[in-house]
PDB file of N, CA and C in Angstrom:
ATOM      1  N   UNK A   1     -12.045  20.164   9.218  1.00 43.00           N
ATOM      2  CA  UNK A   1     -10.924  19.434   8.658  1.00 43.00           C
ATOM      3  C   UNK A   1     -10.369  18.427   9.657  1.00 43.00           C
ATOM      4  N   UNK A   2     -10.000  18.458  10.564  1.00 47.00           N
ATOM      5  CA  UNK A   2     -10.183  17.658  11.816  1.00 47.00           C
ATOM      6  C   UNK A   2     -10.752  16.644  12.178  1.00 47.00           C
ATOM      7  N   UNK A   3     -11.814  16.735  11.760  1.00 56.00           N
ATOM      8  CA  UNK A   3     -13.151  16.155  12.297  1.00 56.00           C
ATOM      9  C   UNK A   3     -12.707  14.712  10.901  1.00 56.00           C
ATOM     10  N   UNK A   4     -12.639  15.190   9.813  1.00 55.00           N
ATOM     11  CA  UNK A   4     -12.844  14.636   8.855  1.00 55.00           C
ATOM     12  C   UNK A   4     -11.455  13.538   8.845  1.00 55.00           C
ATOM     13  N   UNK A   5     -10.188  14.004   9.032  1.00 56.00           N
ATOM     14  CA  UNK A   5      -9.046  13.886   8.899  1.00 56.00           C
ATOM     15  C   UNK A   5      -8.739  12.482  10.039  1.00 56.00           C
ATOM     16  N   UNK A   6      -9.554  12.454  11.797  1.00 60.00           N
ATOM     17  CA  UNK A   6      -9.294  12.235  12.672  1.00 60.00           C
ATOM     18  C   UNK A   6     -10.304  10.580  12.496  1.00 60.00           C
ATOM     19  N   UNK A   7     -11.260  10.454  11.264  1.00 61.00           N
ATOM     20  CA  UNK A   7     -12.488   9.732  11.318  1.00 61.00           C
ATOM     21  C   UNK A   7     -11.628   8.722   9.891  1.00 61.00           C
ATOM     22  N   UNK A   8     -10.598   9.514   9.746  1.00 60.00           N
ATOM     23  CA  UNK A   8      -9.704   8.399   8.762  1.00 60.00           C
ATOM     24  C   UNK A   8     -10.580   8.383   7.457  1.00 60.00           C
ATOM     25  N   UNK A   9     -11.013   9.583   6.885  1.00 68.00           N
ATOM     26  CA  UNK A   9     -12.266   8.970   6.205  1.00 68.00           C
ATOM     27  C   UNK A   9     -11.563   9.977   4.739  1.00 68.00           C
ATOM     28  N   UNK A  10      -9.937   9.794   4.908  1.00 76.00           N
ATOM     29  CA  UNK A  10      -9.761  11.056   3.801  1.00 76.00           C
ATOM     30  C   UNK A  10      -9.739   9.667   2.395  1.00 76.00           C
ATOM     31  N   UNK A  11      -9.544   8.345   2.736  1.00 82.00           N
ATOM     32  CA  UNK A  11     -10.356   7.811   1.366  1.00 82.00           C
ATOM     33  C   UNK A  11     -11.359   6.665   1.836  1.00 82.00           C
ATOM     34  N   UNK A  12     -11.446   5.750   0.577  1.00 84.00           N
ATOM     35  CA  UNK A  12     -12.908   4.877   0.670  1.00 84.00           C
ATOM     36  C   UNK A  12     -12.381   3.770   1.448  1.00 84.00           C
ATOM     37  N   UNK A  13     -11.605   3.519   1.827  1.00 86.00           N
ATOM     38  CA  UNK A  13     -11.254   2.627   2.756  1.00 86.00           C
ATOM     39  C   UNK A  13     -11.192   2.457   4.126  1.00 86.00           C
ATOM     40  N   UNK A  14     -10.611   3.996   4.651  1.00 82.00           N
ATOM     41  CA  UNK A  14     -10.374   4.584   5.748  1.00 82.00           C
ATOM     42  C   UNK A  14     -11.947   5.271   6.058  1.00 82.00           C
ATOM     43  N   UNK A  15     -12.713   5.512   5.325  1.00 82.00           N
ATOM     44  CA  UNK A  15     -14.067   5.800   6.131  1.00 82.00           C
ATOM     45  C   UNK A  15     -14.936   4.888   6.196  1.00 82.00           C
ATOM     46  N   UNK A  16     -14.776   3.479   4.873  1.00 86.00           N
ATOM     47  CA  UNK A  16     -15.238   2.431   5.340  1.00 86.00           C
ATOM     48  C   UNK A  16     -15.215   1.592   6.796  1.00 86.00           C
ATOM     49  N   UNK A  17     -13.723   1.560   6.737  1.00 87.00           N
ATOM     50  CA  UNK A  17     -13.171   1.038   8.041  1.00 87.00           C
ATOM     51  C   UNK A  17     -13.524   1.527   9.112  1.00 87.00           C
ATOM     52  N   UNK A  18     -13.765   2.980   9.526  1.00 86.00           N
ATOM     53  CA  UNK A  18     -14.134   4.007  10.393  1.00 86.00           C
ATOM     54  C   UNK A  18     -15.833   3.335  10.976  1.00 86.00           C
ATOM     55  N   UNK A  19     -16.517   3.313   9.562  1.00 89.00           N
ATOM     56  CA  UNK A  19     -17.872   3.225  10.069  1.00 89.00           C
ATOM     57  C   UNK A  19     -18.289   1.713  10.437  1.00 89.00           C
ATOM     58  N   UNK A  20     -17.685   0.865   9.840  1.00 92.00           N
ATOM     59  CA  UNK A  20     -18.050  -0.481  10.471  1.00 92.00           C
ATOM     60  C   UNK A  20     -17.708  -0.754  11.769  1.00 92.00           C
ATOM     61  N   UNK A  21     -16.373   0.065  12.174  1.00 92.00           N
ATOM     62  CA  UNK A  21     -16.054   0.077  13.519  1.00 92.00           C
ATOM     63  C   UNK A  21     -16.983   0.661  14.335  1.00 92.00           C
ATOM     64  N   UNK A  22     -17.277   2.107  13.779  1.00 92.00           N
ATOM     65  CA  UNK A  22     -18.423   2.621  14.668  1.00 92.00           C
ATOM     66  C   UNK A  22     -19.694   2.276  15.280  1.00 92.00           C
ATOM     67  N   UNK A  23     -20.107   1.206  13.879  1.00 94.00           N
ATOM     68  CA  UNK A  23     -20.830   0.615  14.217  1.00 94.00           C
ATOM     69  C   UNK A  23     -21.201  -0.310  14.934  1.00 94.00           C
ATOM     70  N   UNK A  24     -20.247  -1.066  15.069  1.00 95.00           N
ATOM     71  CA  UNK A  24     -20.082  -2.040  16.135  1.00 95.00           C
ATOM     72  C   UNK A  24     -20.069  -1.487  17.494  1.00 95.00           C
ATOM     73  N   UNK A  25     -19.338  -0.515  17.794  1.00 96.00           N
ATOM     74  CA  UNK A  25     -19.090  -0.047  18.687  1.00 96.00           C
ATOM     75  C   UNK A  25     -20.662   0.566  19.683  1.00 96.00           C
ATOM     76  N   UNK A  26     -21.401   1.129  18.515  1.00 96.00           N
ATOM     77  CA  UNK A  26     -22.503   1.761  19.017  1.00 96.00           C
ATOM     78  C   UNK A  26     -23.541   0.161  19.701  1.00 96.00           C
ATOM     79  N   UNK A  27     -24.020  -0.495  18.524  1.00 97.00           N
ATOM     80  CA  UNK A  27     -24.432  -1.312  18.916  1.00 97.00           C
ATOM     81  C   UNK A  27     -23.497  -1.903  20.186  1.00 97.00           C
ATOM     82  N   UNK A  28     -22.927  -2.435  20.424  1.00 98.00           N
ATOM     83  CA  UNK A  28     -22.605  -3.213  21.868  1.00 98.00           C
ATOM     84  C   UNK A  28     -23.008  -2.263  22.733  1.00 98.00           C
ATOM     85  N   UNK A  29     -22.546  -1.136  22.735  1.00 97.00           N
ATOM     86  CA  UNK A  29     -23.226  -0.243  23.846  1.00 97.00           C
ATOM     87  C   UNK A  29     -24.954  -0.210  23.863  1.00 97.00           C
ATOM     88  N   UNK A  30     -25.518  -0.010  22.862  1.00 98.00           N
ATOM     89  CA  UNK A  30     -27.451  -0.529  22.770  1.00 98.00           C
ATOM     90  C   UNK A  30     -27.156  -1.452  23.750  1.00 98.00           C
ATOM     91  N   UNK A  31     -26.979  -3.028  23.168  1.00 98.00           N
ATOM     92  CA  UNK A  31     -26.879  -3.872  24.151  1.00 98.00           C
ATOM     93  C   UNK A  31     -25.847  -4.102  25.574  1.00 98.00           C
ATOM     94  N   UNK A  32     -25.945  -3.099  25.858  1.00 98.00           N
ATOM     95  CA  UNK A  32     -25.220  -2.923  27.531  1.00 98.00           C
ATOM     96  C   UNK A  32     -23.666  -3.405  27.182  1.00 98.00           C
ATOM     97  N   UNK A  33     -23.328  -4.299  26.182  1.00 98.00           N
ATOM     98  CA  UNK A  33     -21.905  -5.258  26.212  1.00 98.00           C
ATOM     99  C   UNK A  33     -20.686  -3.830  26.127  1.00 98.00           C
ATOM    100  N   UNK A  34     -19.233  -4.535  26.791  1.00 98.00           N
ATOM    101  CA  UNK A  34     -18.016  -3.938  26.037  1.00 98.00           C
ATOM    102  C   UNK A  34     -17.791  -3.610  25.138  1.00 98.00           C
ATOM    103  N   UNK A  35     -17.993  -2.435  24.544  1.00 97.00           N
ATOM    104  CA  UNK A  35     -17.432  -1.992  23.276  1.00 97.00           C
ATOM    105  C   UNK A  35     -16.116  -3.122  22.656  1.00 97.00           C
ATOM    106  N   UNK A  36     -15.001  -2.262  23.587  1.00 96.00           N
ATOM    107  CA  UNK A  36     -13.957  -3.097  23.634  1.00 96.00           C
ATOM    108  C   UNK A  36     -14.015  -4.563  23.721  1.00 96.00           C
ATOM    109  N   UNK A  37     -14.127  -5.220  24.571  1.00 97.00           N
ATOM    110  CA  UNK A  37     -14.412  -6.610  24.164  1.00 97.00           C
ATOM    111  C   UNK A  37     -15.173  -7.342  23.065  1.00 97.00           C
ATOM    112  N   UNK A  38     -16.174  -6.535  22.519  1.00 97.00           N
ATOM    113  CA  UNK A  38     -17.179  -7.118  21.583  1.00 97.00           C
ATOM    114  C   UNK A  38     -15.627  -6.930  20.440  1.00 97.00           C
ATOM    115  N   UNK A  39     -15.005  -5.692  20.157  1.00 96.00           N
ATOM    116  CA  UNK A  39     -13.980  -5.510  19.177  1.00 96.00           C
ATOM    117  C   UNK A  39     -13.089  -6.848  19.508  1.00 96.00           C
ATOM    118  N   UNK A  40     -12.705  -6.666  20.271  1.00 96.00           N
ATOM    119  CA  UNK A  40     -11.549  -7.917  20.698  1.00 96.00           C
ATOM    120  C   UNK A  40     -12.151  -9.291  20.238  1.00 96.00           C
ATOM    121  N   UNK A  41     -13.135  -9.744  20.519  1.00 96.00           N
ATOM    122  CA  UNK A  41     -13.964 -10.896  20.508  1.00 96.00           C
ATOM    123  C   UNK A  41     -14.006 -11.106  18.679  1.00 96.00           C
ATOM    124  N   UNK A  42     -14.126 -10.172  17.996  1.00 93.00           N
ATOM    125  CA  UNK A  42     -14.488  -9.746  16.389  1.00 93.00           C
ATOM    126  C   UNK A  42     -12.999  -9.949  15.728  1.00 93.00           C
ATOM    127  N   UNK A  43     -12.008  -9.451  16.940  1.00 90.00           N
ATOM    128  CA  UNK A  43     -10.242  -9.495  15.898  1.00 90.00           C
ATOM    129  C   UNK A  43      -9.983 -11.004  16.295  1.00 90.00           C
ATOM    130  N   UNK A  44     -10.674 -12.165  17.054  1.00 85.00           N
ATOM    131  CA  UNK A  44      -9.753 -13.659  17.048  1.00 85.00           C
ATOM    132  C   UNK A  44     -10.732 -14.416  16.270  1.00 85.00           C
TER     133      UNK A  44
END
């Protein structure tokens, strides 16, 4: 419940949102880059 609750994924928006983030996130790390910055770079 936690797990589920913490991943924002209790509707279709909030687990949408969850996984595109994740995704991004994973990829920049593949390619060596800032997580964080690649996000930052994506919010201007």
């Amino acid at each position: 419940m936690a797990r589920k609750v913490s991943q924002c994924s209790k509707n279709l928006l909030g687990a949408t949102t969850y996984t595109r983030i994740k995704s991004v996130v994973e990829t920049a790390r593949l390619r060596g880059e800032d997580p964080v910055a690649v996000l930052m770079a994506l919010r201007r």
